[in-house]
């Protein structure tokens, strides 16, 4: 249940401002693709165009094609709601629903899609929490509020919530930037496990993280402040970090800027 | 290749229905506004003439045409002015206490809480209080001033809240800079903080004035009625424009009803004028204009 | 009640020179603190003087003030607020039932549906509803709403007459509880809408995005991330609206026909309220009459005070919660 994403000639705008320009790439299924680059280079914006979350911001729009196993996500007949149902997302800051319990948080997405029996729901919640390596820590307090968990646990709860609806793709927008190193490690282990089932795309500021977890890496950069961001280079992660073909990539990776 | 599934018809329909209901709610809320304004303007224009604006109701019989609201307009303006004179210093000083001296202590929290509660006092209760205290207990006569006192009770919480908000917007740096020059705190407040917040405070006061200018119930109990011009708010019954409308509306003949509508039109114009001036001051000072 | 004035140093500014305690400084501090205390004093004075002026009338009363339905303090000295309190509660309840859903809809429209550029202007339009003086709503109610409601009322009575609220055998329509309730609803709508709009706008963006990213429609997103968050705010807004509706005087004084009975029939020409009775009865009231009206006003004051305090406590607790959350 994991699919390939093909992007061609994609531009994204905020009102009159062009945030990214002419991005084309292929994201392979059952692998982790990392986006790296300096702040403001449009990597998060690009990530949000992949499940049509970009257009949630007033005035934001997209031009170009995003194909999910050949099907255009931006075709006129496609609804953003169904796209997001198939392409899950985990955000920078853990955002469990504050008024819901742990159980309800995981069940939230599933409940949208019609009636599910109690036993079936219990099964999905357990399976998702296990999938997110959280089950053992919360199984005795499923009815407690999700906001009572630690930051790292909350983020894994959000991952459980995202995988509970069995998406084809999982997008992660700097999922560890608000977490301590131990929680970060837990999330990274989890990603390695989830990659067997999902296409995973992760935006990260942390180059070591990209090198540790990802199979392929794309480097985003912008010519100068105010200009749109572009993909400078995309390659196997191992090659990218040892032998990049672009000077800018090498400068960024070795910490000469950014 | 599986195609992207559409969401179920049920969910889409529900989403559409809610959207429809939300739009409908807004329309429902705007309809009475438009209807009220339309009715007041169309019915009020008939008698909106110089006689109405320059004459009182003195010697105008119950069924006579003619007459005007000059006495009521004078009364309203004087009462509102007096109400501001009472409530603005108290309100402003209370706001200064809350922002500069209160420090979130018990007294300031109590004041802050009761200011909020005070906004909910029914206007008729404010009138009854002045009636009980000023007219019945102290034995003073009905007068424009008594009405102004009742109105000032209704104005105070609004003035406190808006002034407080404005004072809190004044950057702490400004105060520090003044302290650093050795200026004492009270002079800093008077010379630096207040001028900076002044336009915002004026806006708040104008909005408070607009609110109380339309109040009828407190006047009914404190200024009583008169058909004659009484320029002295400190002695004898006065009239107020809202009271004029109420009085004329209760008289069962068409000429009186016509006067009520024209009074309503005049009242709305005055209230909207205060509102407009307040917004203009706010707009003139707003950061968007780059000042 | 002893009020301890705590005098502590420092305002929003953190550091400042040791104050030269001049007499002007002390005077100014005393003036501003004193003003705050005056405000508290006014609240206390309202209670004290209403009680003081009500006592003579209450002791002259030949009936139970709280349960008696008739109001004749100037003649037989038999008077009570039974019917008036009932009318106040019923008309405010009608207003609340009508205004709350519409106000929540308006608030959602402005916070989550209207185009961003228009939202502020449309919100101002709703605020204008609050700027229209009460006496004008009364005039509008009598001249426009009452005739307008005639046919729908007759239809409601004919079709749902078995339902107690819509029952009635005599005249249907005219100056009814329904007409008064609708006018009250229009008058309290802006405050409920304004507060609800604020809490809806405060709903965390990140939770809204989480809901959308799960594939929620706009309504599902609002139900998951906005409404649960805004519920306490909407409840306290509705309570503030209730307080307004109960105290609203002139509009209902013009609409209600000032009857003194207890009836749930909101489509028949009857209705009254504590506040309306004060406005309508003041002109003819003698000494005892005025005292009796003051006594009824005292009851109104206490009820609205309790409702308002409860509403404010809910809001304040929410503020604490918000501070702790961020």
mmCIF file of C-alpha atoms in Angstrom, chain C residues 3-312:
data_model
loop_
_atom_site.group_PDB
_atom_site.id
_atom_site.type_symbol
_atom_site.label_atom_id
_atom_site.label_comp_id
_atom_site.label_asym_id
_atom_site.label_seq_id
_atom_site.Cartn_x
_atom_site.Cartn_y
_atom_site.Cartn_z
ATOM 1 C CA UNK C 3 -10.051 46.229 51.631
ATOM 2 C CA UNK C 4 -6.333 46.098 52.084
ATOM 3 C CA UNK C 5 -4.584 48.373 49.654
ATOM 4 C CA UNK C 6 -1.382 46.696 48.714
ATOM 5 C CA UNK C 7 1.171 49.219 47.660
ATOM 6 C CA UNK C 8 3.939 47.574 45.759
ATOM 7 C CA UNK C 9 6.575 48.966 43.488
ATOM 8 C CA UNK C 10 6.989 48.548 39.778
ATOM 9 C CA UNK C 11 4.573 48.558 36.858
ATOM 10 C CA UNK C 12 5.111 46.917 33.519
ATOM 11 C CA UNK C 13 8.599 48.370 33.558
ATOM 12 C CA UNK C 14 11.044 46.140 35.360
ATOM 13 C CA UNK C 15 13.756 48.470 36.496
ATOM 14 C CA UNK C 16 13.563 52.073 37.418
ATOM 15 C CA UNK C 17 15.257 54.502 39.741
ATOM 16 C CA UNK C 18 14.336 54.402 43.402
ATOM 17 C CA UNK C 19 11.264 56.631 43.538
ATOM 18 C CA UNK C 20 11.614 60.023 45.013
ATOM 19 C CA UNK C 21 8.464 59.804 47.035
ATOM 20 C CA UNK C 22 7.187 63.272 46.272
ATOM 21 C CA UNK C 23 3.745 64.318 47.433
ATOM 22 C CA UNK C 24 2.568 64.516 43.796
ATOM 23 C CA UNK C 25 3.566 60.925 43.273
ATOM 24 C CA UNK C 26 1.613 59.864 46.340
ATOM 25 C CA UNK C 27 -1.371 61.960 45.332
ATOM 26 C CA UNK C 28 -1.478 60.508 41.852
ATOM 27 C CA UNK C 29 -1.180 56.961 43.081
ATOM 28 C CA UNK C 30 -3.878 57.665 45.645
ATOM 29 C CA UNK C 31 -6.156 59.179 42.980
ATOM 30 C CA UNK C 32 -5.897 56.226 40.630
ATOM 31 C CA UNK C 33 -6.273 53.652 43.387
ATOM 32 C CA UNK C 34 -9.174 55.679 44.765
ATOM 33 C CA UNK C 35 -10.931 55.665 41.379
ATOM 34 C CA UNK C 36 -10.751 51.913 41.278
ATOM 35 C CA UNK C 37 -12.221 51.749 44.753
ATOM 36 C CA UNK C 38 -14.969 54.208 43.726
ATOM 37 C CA UNK C 39 -15.925 51.740 41.042
ATOM 38 C CA UNK C 40 -16.218 48.935 43.564
ATOM 39 C CA UNK C 41 -18.079 51.352 45.815
ATOM 40 C CA UNK C 42 -20.634 52.087 43.114
ATOM 41 C CA UNK C 43 -21.371 48.383 42.769
ATOM 42 C CA UNK C 44 -21.854 48.128 46.513
ATOM 43 C CA UNK C 45 -23.908 51.344 46.623
ATOM 44 C CA UNK C 46 -26.257 50.039 43.937
ATOM 45 C CA UNK C 47 -27.054 47.056 46.126
ATOM 46 C CA UNK C 48 -27.307 49.112 49.336
ATOM 47 C CA UNK C 49 -29.599 51.861 48.051
ATOM 48 C CA UNK C 50 -31.840 49.529 46.090
ATOM 49 C CA UNK C 51 -32.337 47.509 49.271
ATOM 50 C CA UNK C 52 -32.860 50.618 51.412
ATOM 51 C CA UNK C 53 -35.504 52.123 49.132
ATOM 52 C CA UNK C 54 -37.231 48.800 48.573
ATOM 53 C CA UNK C 55 -37.773 47.963 52.248
ATOM 54 C CA UNK C 56 -40.656 50.404 52.982
ATOM 55 C CA UNK C 57 -42.611 49.142 50.000
ATOM 56 C CA UNK C 58 -41.881 45.511 50.768
ATOM 57 C CA UNK C 59 -43.050 45.887 54.355
ATOM 58 C CA UNK C 60 -46.270 47.516 53.167
ATOM 59 C CA UNK C 61 -46.902 44.619 50.775
ATOM 60 C CA UNK C 62 -49.926 42.497 51.616
ATOM 61 C CA UNK C 63 -48.853 39.592 49.440
ATOM 62 C CA UNK C 64 -45.784 37.430 48.981
ATOM 63 C CA UNK C 65 -43.469 39.519 46.818
ATOM 64 C CA UNK C 66 -41.868 36.548 45.106
ATOM 65 C CA UNK C 67 -44.967 34.557 44.224
ATOM 66 C CA UNK C 68 -47.783 37.082 43.840
ATOM 67 C CA UNK C 69 -48.817 37.573 40.208
ATOM 68 C CA UNK C 70 -50.718 40.876 40.333
ATOM 69 C CA UNK C 71 -49.002 44.228 40.561
ATOM 70 C CA UNK C 72 -51.029 46.833 42.395
ATOM 71 C CA UNK C 73 -48.708 48.683 44.780
ATOM 72 C CA UNK C 74 -50.516 51.993 44.309
ATOM 73 C CA UNK C 75 -53.975 50.778 45.239
ATOM 74 C CA UNK C 76 -54.608 47.551 47.102
ATOM 75 C CA UNK C 77 -50.965 47.124 48.113
ATOM 76 C CA UNK C 78 -50.993 43.628 46.654
ATOM 77 C CA UNK C 79 -47.992 43.115 44.407
ATOM 78 C CA UNK C 80 -45.393 40.533 43.513
ATOM 79 C CA UNK C 81 -42.980 39.676 40.750
ATOM 80 C CA UNK C 82 -44.297 36.164 40.031
ATOM 81 C CA UNK C 83 -45.674 36.963 36.592
ATOM 82 C CA UNK C 84 -42.941 39.472 35.797
ATOM 83 C CA UNK C 85 -40.100 37.106 36.667
ATOM 84 C CA UNK C 86 -41.775 34.388 34.644
ATOM 85 C CA UNK C 87 -42.054 36.733 31.659
ATOM 86 C CA UNK C 88 -38.429 37.793 32.014
ATOM 87 C CA UNK C 89 -37.240 34.200 32.037
ATOM 88 C CA UNK C 90 -39.498 33.042 29.197
ATOM 89 C CA UNK C 91 -38.734 35.958 26.872
ATOM 90 C CA UNK C 92 -34.973 35.674 27.558
ATOM 91 C CA UNK C 93 -35.103 31.941 26.970
ATOM 92 C CA UNK C 94 -36.807 32.484 23.603
ATOM 93 C CA UNK C 95 -34.164 35.079 22.754
ATOM 94 C CA UNK C 96 -31.338 32.747 23.731
ATOM 95 C CA UNK C 97 -32.734 29.783 21.797
ATOM 96 C CA UNK C 98 -32.993 31.910 18.668
ATOM 97 C CA UNK C 99 -29.839 33.997 19.036
ATOM 98 C CA UNK C 100 -27.258 31.402 20.066
ATOM 99 C CA UNK C 101 -27.322 29.176 16.966
ATOM 100 C CA UNK C 102 -27.456 32.174 14.637
ATOM 101 C CA UNK C 103 -24.643 33.911 16.524
ATOM 102 C CA UNK C 104 -22.469 30.788 16.420
ATOM 103 C CA UNK C 105 -23.159 30.571 12.678
ATOM 104 C CA UNK C 106 -22.241 34.233 12.238
ATOM 105 C CA UNK C 107 -19.067 33.739 14.279
ATOM 106 C CA UNK C 108 -18.053 30.709 12.181
ATOM 107 C CA UNK C 109 -18.865 32.624 9.015
ATOM 108 C CA UNK C 110 -16.519 35.427 9.984
ATOM 109 C CA UNK C 111 -13.784 33.226 11.472
ATOM 110 C CA UNK C 112 -13.746 30.320 9.016
ATOM 111 C CA UNK C 113 -15.930 30.862 5.956
ATOM 112 C CA UNK C 114 -15.871 34.483 4.776
ATOM 113 C CA UNK C 115 -13.036 35.566 2.495
ATOM 114 C CA UNK C 116 -10.234 36.904 4.694
ATOM 115 C CA UNK C 117 -10.353 40.388 3.175
ATOM 116 C CA UNK C 118 -14.073 40.802 3.826
ATOM 117 C CA UNK C 119 -14.169 39.253 7.292
ATOM 118 C CA UNK C 120 -13.299 42.372 9.292
ATOM 119 C CA UNK C 121 -15.829 44.531 7.463
ATOM 120 C CA UNK C 122 -18.589 41.946 7.821
ATOM 121 C CA UNK C 123 -17.796 41.615 11.512
ATOM 122 C CA UNK C 124 -18.204 45.377 11.849
ATOM 123 C CA UNK C 125 -21.609 45.105 10.176
ATOM 124 C CA UNK C 126 -22.728 42.710 12.913
ATOM 125 C CA UNK C 127 -21.334 45.048 15.583
ATOM 126 C CA UNK C 128 -23.535 47.786 14.122
ATOM 127 C CA UNK C 129 -26.555 45.769 15.246
ATOM 128 C CA UNK C 130 -25.424 46.514 18.798
ATOM 129 C CA UNK C 131 -25.142 50.228 18.051
ATOM 130 C CA UNK C 132 -28.832 50.612 17.207
ATOM 131 C CA UNK C 133 -30.559 52.029 20.311
ATOM 132 C CA UNK C 134 -32.991 49.810 22.118
ATOM 133 C CA UNK C 135 -35.936 52.182 21.726
ATOM 134 C CA UNK C 136 -35.563 51.931 17.946
ATOM 135 C CA UNK C 137 -35.771 48.146 18.086
ATOM 136 C CA UNK C 138 -38.974 48.602 20.058
ATOM 137 C CA UNK C 139 -40.376 50.921 17.436
ATOM 138 C CA UNK C 140 -39.348 48.527 14.664
ATOM 139 C CA UNK C 141 -40.812 45.593 16.551
ATOM 140 C CA UNK C 142 -44.214 47.249 16.900
ATOM 141 C CA UNK C 143 -44.373 48.721 13.403
ATOM 142 C CA UNK C 144 -42.776 45.931 11.382
ATOM 143 C CA UNK C 145 -42.171 42.675 13.221
ATOM 144 C CA UNK C 146 -45.529 42.343 14.954
ATOM 145 C CA UNK C 147 -47.579 42.571 11.717
ATOM 146 C CA UNK C 148 -45.008 40.387 9.930
ATOM 147 C CA UNK C 149 -45.402 37.589 12.494
ATOM 148 C CA UNK C 150 -49.209 37.477 12.256
ATOM 149 C CA UNK C 151 -49.520 34.904 9.445
ATOM 150 C CA UNK C 152 -46.652 32.614 10.504
ATOM 151 C CA UNK C 153 -48.031 32.630 14.047
ATOM 152 C CA UNK C 154 -51.468 31.584 12.850
ATOM 153 C CA UNK C 155 -49.925 28.832 10.791
ATOM 154 C CA UNK C 156 -47.822 27.612 13.714
ATOM 155 C CA UNK C 157 -50.897 27.654 15.941
ATOM 156 C CA UNK C 158 -53.009 25.788 13.415
ATOM 157 C CA UNK C 159 -50.366 23.175 12.663
ATOM 158 C CA UNK C 160 -48.581 22.704 15.979
ATOM 159 C CA UNK C 161 -51.305 23.942 18.329
ATOM 160 C CA UNK C 162 -50.985 20.720 20.351
ATOM 161 C CA UNK C 163 -47.537 21.881 21.471
ATOM 162 C CA UNK C 164 -48.026 24.018 24.637
ATOM 163 C CA UNK C 165 -45.833 26.905 23.446
ATOM 164 C CA UNK C 166 -47.851 27.270 20.251
ATOM 165 C CA UNK C 167 -51.259 26.691 21.841
ATOM 166 C CA UNK C 168 -53.995 29.307 22.176
ATOM 167 C CA UNK C 169 -57.677 29.515 21.311
ATOM 168 C CA UNK C 170 -58.325 33.245 21.158
ATOM 169 C CA UNK C 171 -56.450 35.859 19.179
ATOM 170 C CA UNK C 172 -53.190 34.696 17.656
ATOM 171 C CA UNK C 173 -50.315 37.041 16.821
ATOM 172 C CA UNK C 174 -49.938 40.690 17.736
ATOM 173 C CA UNK C 175 -47.843 41.799 20.701
ATOM 174 C CA UNK C 176 -46.655 38.393 21.841
ATOM 175 C CA UNK C 177 -43.840 36.778 23.793
ATOM 176 C CA UNK C 178 -42.524 35.522 20.451
ATOM 177 C CA UNK C 179 -42.256 39.061 19.029
ATOM 178 C CA UNK C 180 -40.502 40.271 22.191
ATOM 179 C CA UNK C 181 -38.219 37.246 22.202
ATOM 180 C CA UNK C 182 -37.196 37.803 18.579
ATOM 181 C CA UNK C 183 -36.388 41.472 19.205
ATOM 182 C CA UNK C 184 -34.341 40.476 22.257
ATOM 183 C CA UNK C 185 -32.579 37.838 20.147
ATOM 184 C CA UNK C 186 -31.537 40.467 17.606
ATOM 185 C CA UNK C 187 -30.236 42.694 20.396
ATOM 186 C CA UNK C 188 -28.112 40.023 22.106
ATOM 187 C CA UNK C 189 -26.860 38.451 18.893
ATOM 188 C CA UNK C 190 -23.892 40.830 18.411
ATOM 189 C CA UNK C 191 -22.334 40.164 21.817
ATOM 190 C CA UNK C 192 -22.668 36.388 21.506
ATOM 191 C CA UNK C 193 -21.309 36.518 17.965
ATOM 192 C CA UNK C 194 -18.399 38.782 18.906
ATOM 193 C CA UNK C 195 -17.168 36.629 21.801
ATOM 194 C CA UNK C 196 -17.689 33.368 19.901
ATOM 195 C CA UNK C 197 -15.786 34.794 16.954
ATOM 196 C CA UNK C 198 -12.847 35.631 19.209
ATOM 197 C CA UNK C 199 -12.634 32.129 20.694
ATOM 198 C CA UNK C 200 -13.037 30.484 17.284
ATOM 199 C CA UNK C 201 -10.189 32.590 15.935
ATOM 200 C CA UNK C 202 -8.054 31.493 18.881
ATOM 201 C CA UNK C 203 -8.487 27.801 18.078
ATOM 202 C CA UNK C 204 -4.934 26.528 17.494
ATOM 203 C CA UNK C 205 -4.032 26.593 13.799
ATOM 204 C CA UNK C 206 -1.915 23.478 14.269
ATOM 205 C CA UNK C 207 -4.924 21.438 15.358
ATOM 206 C CA UNK C 208 -6.952 22.714 12.442
ATOM 207 C CA UNK C 209 -4.150 21.641 10.117
ATOM 208 C CA UNK C 210 -3.935 18.251 11.829
ATOM 209 C CA UNK C 211 -7.637 17.694 11.148
ATOM 210 C CA UNK C 212 -7.353 18.776 7.513
ATOM 211 C CA UNK C 213 -4.301 16.568 7.005
ATOM 212 C CA UNK C 214 -6.352 13.588 8.192
ATOM 213 C CA UNK C 215 -8.709 14.245 5.300
ATOM 214 C CA UNK C 216 -11.383 16.163 7.165
ATOM 215 C CA UNK C 217 -13.805 18.395 5.293
ATOM 216 C CA UNK C 218 -14.117 21.987 6.480
ATOM 217 C CA UNK C 219 -17.080 21.144 8.696
ATOM 218 C CA UNK C 220 -15.346 18.049 10.104
ATOM 219 C CA UNK C 221 -12.277 20.166 10.828
ATOM 220 C CA UNK C 222 -14.436 22.712 12.667
ATOM 221 C CA UNK C 223 -16.109 19.957 14.651
ATOM 222 C CA UNK C 224 -12.795 18.329 15.586
ATOM 223 C CA UNK C 225 -10.565 21.309 16.257
ATOM 224 C CA UNK C 226 -12.642 24.492 16.601
ATOM 225 C CA UNK C 227 -15.927 23.750 18.360
ATOM 226 C CA UNK C 228 -14.554 21.662 21.262
ATOM 227 C CA UNK C 229 -11.964 24.349 21.860
ATOM 228 C CA UNK C 230 -14.504 27.173 21.668
ATOM 229 C CA UNK C 231 -17.273 25.557 23.714
ATOM 230 C CA UNK C 232 -16.593 27.277 27.090
ATOM 231 C CA UNK C 233 -16.305 30.613 25.299
ATOM 232 C CA UNK C 234 -19.623 30.120 23.514
ATOM 233 C CA UNK C 235 -21.298 29.089 26.769
ATOM 234 C CA UNK C 236 -20.130 32.177 28.612
ATOM 235 C CA UNK C 237 -21.022 34.357 25.610
ATOM 236 C CA UNK C 238 -24.533 32.931 25.684
ATOM 237 C CA UNK C 239 -24.734 33.654 29.411
ATOM 238 C CA UNK C 240 -23.684 37.259 28.885
ATOM 239 C CA UNK C 241 -26.366 37.436 26.202
ATOM 240 C CA UNK C 242 -28.867 36.006 28.649
ATOM 241 C CA UNK C 243 -27.958 38.718 31.160
ATOM 242 C CA UNK C 244 -28.499 41.366 28.495
ATOM 243 C CA UNK C 245 -31.823 39.919 27.446
ATOM 244 C CA UNK C 246 -33.146 39.815 31.001
ATOM 245 C CA UNK C 247 -32.196 43.428 31.660
ATOM 246 C CA UNK C 248 -33.322 44.826 28.324
ATOM 247 C CA UNK C 249 -36.080 47.312 28.978
ATOM 248 C CA UNK C 250 -37.387 49.758 26.450
ATOM 249 C CA UNK C 251 -37.739 47.538 23.400
ATOM 250 C CA UNK C 252 -39.850 45.020 25.289
ATOM 251 C CA UNK C 253 -41.717 47.772 27.148
ATOM 252 C CA UNK C 254 -43.005 48.920 23.764
ATOM 253 C CA UNK C 255 -43.834 45.414 22.562
ATOM 254 C CA UNK C 256 -45.246 43.585 25.572
ATOM 255 C CA UNK C 257 -48.900 44.354 26.311
ATOM 256 C CA UNK C 258 -48.147 44.369 30.066
ATOM 257 C CA UNK C 259 -50.334 41.467 31.144
ATOM 258 C CA UNK C 260 -49.998 39.875 34.576
ATOM 259 C CA UNK C 261 -50.453 36.159 34.210
ATOM 260 C CA UNK C 262 -48.397 33.042 33.740
ATOM 261 C CA UNK C 263 -48.863 31.457 30.344
ATOM 262 C CA UNK C 264 -46.566 29.497 28.083
ATOM 263 C CA UNK C 265 -48.522 30.550 25.011
ATOM 264 C CA UNK C 266 -45.968 32.566 23.102
ATOM 265 C CA UNK C 267 -48.268 33.200 20.127
ATOM 266 C CA UNK C 268 -51.085 34.914 22.005
ATOM 267 C CA UNK C 269 -51.001 38.621 22.828
ATOM 268 C CA UNK C 270 -49.632 38.558 26.357
ATOM 269 C CA UNK C 271 -46.308 39.177 27.978
ATOM 270 C CA UNK C 272 -44.404 41.281 30.453
ATOM 271 C CA UNK C 273 -41.054 41.403 32.187
ATOM 272 C CA UNK C 274 -39.519 42.949 35.280
ATOM 273 C CA UNK C 275 -37.718 45.558 33.232
ATOM 274 C CA UNK C 276 -40.676 46.361 30.975
ATOM 275 C CA UNK C 277 -42.888 46.771 34.022
ATOM 276 C CA UNK C 278 -40.473 49.298 35.509
ATOM 277 C CA UNK C 279 -40.583 51.402 32.354
ATOM 278 C CA UNK C 280 -44.344 51.127 31.908
ATOM 279 C CA UNK C 281 -45.284 51.483 35.567
ATOM 280 C CA UNK C 282 -42.986 54.305 36.620
ATOM 281 C CA UNK C 283 -45.094 57.150 35.284
ATOM 282 C CA UNK C 284 -48.087 56.360 37.490
ATOM 283 C CA UNK C 285 -46.195 55.095 40.512
ATOM 284 C CA UNK C 286 -46.644 56.731 43.912
ATOM 285 C CA UNK C 287 -44.217 56.359 46.806
ATOM 286 C CA UNK C 288 -44.993 52.708 47.486
ATOM 287 C CA UNK C 289 -45.197 52.107 43.750
ATOM 288 C CA UNK C 290 -41.705 53.423 43.188
ATOM 289 C CA UNK C 291 -40.392 51.374 46.090
ATOM 290 C CA UNK C 292 -42.051 48.295 44.655
ATOM 291 C CA UNK C 293 -40.459 48.948 41.243
ATOM 292 C CA UNK C 294 -37.096 49.393 42.958
ATOM 293 C CA UNK C 295 -37.616 46.080 44.749
ATOM 294 C CA UNK C 296 -38.298 44.375 41.434
ATOM 295 C CA UNK C 297 -35.205 46.067 39.995
ATOM 296 C CA UNK C 298 -33.196 44.705 42.899
ATOM 297 C CA UNK C 299 -34.259 41.181 41.977
ATOM 298 C CA UNK C 300 -33.286 41.865 38.373
ATOM 299 C CA UNK C 301 -29.926 43.253 39.525
ATOM 300 C CA UNK C 302 -29.170 40.191 41.630
ATOM 301 C CA UNK C 303 -30.142 37.748 38.871
ATOM 302 C CA UNK C 304 -28.146 39.509 36.147
ATOM 303 C CA UNK C 305 -25.229 39.926 38.546
ATOM 304 C CA UNK C 306 -25.134 36.179 39.212
ATOM 305 C CA UNK C 307 -25.432 35.310 35.531
ATOM 306 C CA UNK C 308 -22.705 37.783 34.605
ATOM 307 C CA UNK C 309 -20.368 36.681 37.367
ATOM 308 C CA UNK C 310 -20.746 33.054 36.359
ATOM 309 C CA UNK C 311 -20.058 33.933 32.730
ATOM 310 C CA UNK C 312 -16.988 35.995 33.633
#
